[in-house]
């Protein structure tokens, strides 16, 4: 059974940093991709960053490029999102998601309906 669980959300002042973690079990799959998405109140879900698990080449949305870094630790089955220089506009529920197979990180980020498994989310609130 595939499980995706996020953690690390919280309340941070603008300009601060935060690291989100995602535990993923993809037993039985040789290749997959992962991503971080977020949804602010009253807004649609949007992509933050996606990465192919084995190749490791990430994609970032324009709104976070240069401020956020996605990474993974294959030995621990963990994915991370390091967030710097946080802004009130980054306030949202952050979701970790996974997709089976060798997928383009950019394509997955641009169409989150292609993700197969989702966590329940972790809330990030940035105060001004």
PDB file of C-alpha atoms in Angstrom:
ATOM      1  CA  UNK A   1       0.000   0.000   0.000  1.00  0.00           C
ATOM      2  CA  UNK A   2       1.389   3.383  -1.014  1.00  0.00           C
ATOM      3  CA  UNK A   3       1.571   5.934   1.773  1.00  0.00           C
ATOM      4  CA  UNK A   4       2.435   9.602   1.488  1.00  0.00           C
ATOM      5  CA  UNK A   5       2.735  11.635   4.697  1.00  0.00           C
ATOM      6  CA  UNK A   6       3.809  15.276   5.017  1.00  0.00           C
ATOM      7  CA  UNK A   7       5.191  17.034   8.071  1.00  0.00           C
ATOM      8  CA  UNK A   8       6.995  20.202   9.061  1.00  0.00           C
ATOM      9  CA  UNK A   9       4.381  22.895   8.548  1.00  0.00           C
ATOM     10  CA  UNK A  10       3.947  25.735  10.990  1.00  0.00           C
ATOM     11  CA  UNK A  11       3.765  29.457  11.609  1.00  0.00           C
ATOM     12  CA  UNK A  12       6.745  31.520  10.460  1.00  0.00           C
ATOM     13  CA  UNK A  13       7.378  35.221  10.106  1.00  0.00           C
ATOM     14  CA  UNK A  14       7.924  36.690   6.672  1.00  0.00           C
ATOM     15  CA  UNK A  15      11.527  36.345   5.620  1.00  0.00           C
ATOM     16  CA  UNK A  16      11.957  33.181   7.628  1.00  0.00           C
ATOM     17  CA  UNK A  17      12.562  29.622   6.519  1.00  0.00           C
ATOM     18  CA  UNK A  18      10.914  26.246   6.963  1.00  0.00           C
ATOM     19  CA  UNK A  19      11.572  22.704   5.829  1.00  0.00           C
ATOM     20  CA  UNK A  20       8.804  20.339   4.906  1.00  0.00           C
ATOM     21  CA  UNK A  21       9.294  16.591   4.874  1.00  0.00           C
ATOM     22  CA  UNK A  22       7.441  13.851   3.054  1.00  0.00           C
ATOM     23  CA  UNK A  23       7.650  10.185   3.886  1.00  0.00           C
ATOM     24  CA  UNK A  24       6.813   7.981   0.959  1.00  0.00           C
ATOM     25  CA  UNK A  25       6.568   4.261   0.533  1.00  0.00           C
ATOM     26  CA  UNK A  26       6.490   3.169  -3.094  1.00  0.00           C
ATOM     27  CA  UNK A  27       7.233  -0.472  -2.638  1.00  0.00           C
ATOM     28  CA  UNK A  28       6.945  -2.393  -5.864  1.00  0.00           C
ATOM     29  CA  UNK A  29       7.620   0.549  -8.169  1.00  0.00           C
ATOM     30  CA  UNK A  30      10.924   0.852 -10.023  1.00  0.00           C
ATOM     31  CA  UNK A  31      10.466   4.443 -11.045  1.00  0.00           C
ATOM     32  CA  UNK A  32       8.340   7.298  -9.884  1.00  0.00           C
ATOM     33  CA  UNK A  33       8.169  11.045  -9.530  1.00  0.00           C
ATOM     34  CA  UNK A  34       7.320  13.218  -6.578  1.00  0.00           C
ATOM     35  CA  UNK A  35       6.104  16.718  -6.118  1.00  0.00           C
ATOM     36  CA  UNK A  36       5.024  19.446  -3.755  1.00  0.00           C
ATOM     37  CA  UNK A  37       1.806  21.324  -4.375  1.00  0.00           C
ATOM     38  CA  UNK A  38      -0.023  23.938  -2.366  1.00  0.00           C
ATOM     39  CA  UNK A  39      -3.497  25.350  -2.022  1.00  0.00           C
ATOM     40  CA  UNK A  40      -4.289  28.650  -0.395  1.00  0.00           C
ATOM     41  CA  UNK A  41      -7.778  29.425   0.943  1.00  0.00           C
ATOM     42  CA  UNK A  42     -10.117  30.275  -1.899  1.00  0.00           C
ATOM     43  CA  UNK A  43      -7.551  29.440  -4.553  1.00  0.00           C
ATOM     44  CA  UNK A  44      -6.874  26.501  -6.804  1.00  0.00           C
ATOM     45  CA  UNK A  45      -4.165  23.984  -6.088  1.00  0.00           C
ATOM     46  CA  UNK A  46      -0.875  24.956  -7.690  1.00  0.00           C
ATOM     47  CA  UNK A  47       2.446  23.299  -8.258  1.00  0.00           C
ATOM     48  CA  UNK A  48       5.472  24.206  -6.193  1.00  0.00           C
ATOM     49  CA  UNK A  49       8.148  21.771  -7.322  1.00  0.00           C
ATOM     50  CA  UNK A  50       8.466  18.302  -8.797  1.00  0.00           C
ATOM     51  CA  UNK A  51      11.314  15.851  -9.157  1.00  0.00           C
ATOM     52  CA  UNK A  52      11.983  12.516 -10.819  1.00  0.00           C
ATOM     53  CA  UNK A  53      12.972  10.188  -7.996  1.00  0.00           C
ATOM     54  CA  UNK A  54      15.936   8.491  -9.657  1.00  0.00           C
ATOM     55  CA  UNK A  55      17.206  11.190 -12.004  1.00  0.00           C
ATOM     56  CA  UNK A  56      16.803  14.016  -9.566  1.00  0.00           C
ATOM     57  CA  UNK A  57      16.325  16.903 -11.986  1.00  0.00           C
ATOM     58  CA  UNK A  58      13.786  19.230 -10.400  1.00  0.00           C
ATOM     59  CA  UNK A  59      11.206  21.621 -11.750  1.00  0.00           C
ATOM     60  CA  UNK A  60      10.145  24.747  -9.868  1.00  0.00           C
ATOM     61  CA  UNK A  61       7.246  27.069 -10.397  1.00  0.00           C
ATOM     62  CA  UNK A  62       8.193  30.660 -11.107  1.00  0.00           C
ATOM     63  CA  UNK A  63       6.726  31.829  -7.811  1.00  0.00           C
ATOM     64  CA  UNK A  64       9.210  29.809  -5.733  1.00  0.00           C
ATOM     65  CA  UNK A  65      12.235  29.542  -8.007  1.00  0.00           C
ATOM     66  CA  UNK A  66      15.329  30.722  -6.198  1.00  0.00           C
ATOM     67  CA  UNK A  67      13.675  30.516  -2.771  1.00  0.00           C
ATOM     68  CA  UNK A  68      12.646  26.844  -2.444  1.00  0.00           C
ATOM     69  CA  UNK A  69      14.734  23.716  -2.912  1.00  0.00           C
ATOM     70  CA  UNK A  70      13.374  20.217  -3.406  1.00  0.00           C
ATOM     71  CA  UNK A  71      15.496  17.223  -2.488  1.00  0.00           C
ATOM     72  CA  UNK A  72      15.158  13.574  -1.687  1.00  0.00           C
ATOM     73  CA  UNK A  73      16.917  10.914   0.337  1.00  0.00           C
ATOM     74  CA  UNK A  74      16.331   7.625  -1.406  1.00  0.00           C
ATOM     75  CA  UNK A  75      17.807   5.575   1.431  1.00  0.00           C
ATOM     76  CA  UNK A  76      15.243   7.004   3.830  1.00  0.00           C
ATOM     77  CA  UNK A  77      12.350   7.230   1.345  1.00  0.00           C
ATOM     78  CA  UNK A  78      12.090  10.907   2.221  1.00  0.00           C
ATOM     79  CA  UNK A  79      11.510  14.034   0.172  1.00  0.00           C
ATOM     80  CA  UNK A  80      12.066  17.545   1.444  1.00  0.00           C
ATOM     81  CA  UNK A  81      11.107  21.089   0.544  1.00  0.00           C
ATOM     82  CA  UNK A  82      13.449  23.682   1.990  1.00  0.00           C
ATOM     83  CA  UNK A  83      11.794  27.077   1.900  1.00  0.00           C
ATOM     84  CA  UNK A  84      13.675  30.337   2.359  1.00  0.00           C
ATOM     85  CA  UNK A  85      12.653  33.985   2.307  1.00  0.00           C
ATOM     86  CA  UNK A  86       9.049  33.085   2.952  1.00  0.00           C
ATOM     87  CA  UNK A  87       6.307  35.531   2.044  1.00  0.00           C
ATOM     88  CA  UNK A  88       2.724  35.862   3.275  1.00  0.00           C
ATOM     89  CA  UNK A  89       1.691  34.743  -0.218  1.00  0.00           C
ATOM     90  CA  UNK A  90       3.295  31.359   0.535  1.00  0.00           C
ATOM     91  CA  UNK A  91       0.617  30.677   3.143  1.00  0.00           C
ATOM     92  CA  UNK A  92      -1.187  27.513   2.094  1.00  0.00           C
ATOM     93  CA  UNK A  93      -1.772  23.860   2.749  1.00  0.00           C
ATOM     94  CA  UNK A  94       1.199  22.048   1.259  1.00  0.00           C
ATOM     95  CA  UNK A  95       0.706  18.616  -0.230  1.00  0.00           C
ATOM     96  CA  UNK A  96       3.177  15.927  -1.144  1.00  0.00           C
ATOM     97  CA  UNK A  97       2.234  13.745  -4.088  1.00  0.00           C
ATOM     98  CA  UNK A  98       3.653  10.822  -6.030  1.00  0.00           C
ATOM     99  CA  UNK A  99       3.225   9.444  -9.524  1.00  0.00           C
ATOM    100  CA  UNK A 100       4.104   6.014 -10.821  1.00  0.00           C
ATOM    101  CA  UNK A 101       6.540   5.606 -13.677  1.00  0.00           C
ATOM    102  CA  UNK A 102       9.205   7.765 -15.256  1.00  0.00           C
ATOM    103  CA  UNK A 103       7.482  11.130 -15.589  1.00  0.00           C
ATOM    104  CA  UNK A 104       8.596  14.564 -16.609  1.00  0.00           C
ATOM    105  CA  UNK A 105       8.723  16.690 -13.457  1.00  0.00           C
ATOM    106  CA  UNK A 106       7.662  19.736 -15.440  1.00  0.00           C
ATOM    107  CA  UNK A 107       4.714  17.933 -17.007  1.00  0.00           C
ATOM    108  CA  UNK A 108       3.547  16.616 -13.655  1.00  0.00           C
ATOM    109  CA  UNK A 109       3.842  19.995 -12.018  1.00  0.00           C
ATOM    110  CA  UNK A 110       1.852  21.638 -14.792  1.00  0.00           C
ATOM    111  CA  UNK A 111      -0.924  19.053 -14.542  1.00  0.00           C
ATOM    112  CA  UNK A 112      -1.288  17.802 -11.000  1.00  0.00           C
ATOM    113  CA  UNK A 113      -4.114  15.505 -12.078  1.00  0.00           C
ATOM    114  CA  UNK A 114      -1.348  13.192 -13.246  1.00  0.00           C
ATOM    115  CA  UNK A 115      -0.260  12.494  -9.677  1.00  0.00           C
ATOM    116  CA  UNK A 116      -1.439   9.123  -8.385  1.00  0.00           C
ATOM    117  CA  UNK A 117      -1.055   9.447  -4.619  1.00  0.00           C
ATOM    118  CA  UNK A 118      -1.535  12.371  -2.267  1.00  0.00           C
ATOM    119  CA  UNK A 119      -0.821  13.108   1.351  1.00  0.00           C
ATOM    120  CA  UNK A 120      -3.277  14.914   3.602  1.00  0.00           C
ATOM    121  CA  UNK A 121      -1.237  18.104   3.679  1.00  0.00           C
ATOM    122  CA  UNK A 122       0.665  20.205   6.177  1.00  0.00           C
ATOM    123  CA  UNK A 123      -0.284  23.808   6.873  1.00  0.00           C
ATOM    124  CA  UNK A 124       2.203  26.632   6.376  1.00  0.00           C
ATOM    125  CA  UNK A 125       1.281  30.101   7.632  1.00  0.00           C
ATOM    126  CA  UNK A 126       3.516  33.098   7.016  1.00  0.00           C
ATOM    127  CA  UNK A 127       2.848  36.175   9.101  1.00  0.00           C
ATOM    128  CA  UNK A 128       3.714  39.653   7.862  1.00  0.00           C
TER     129      UNK A 128
END
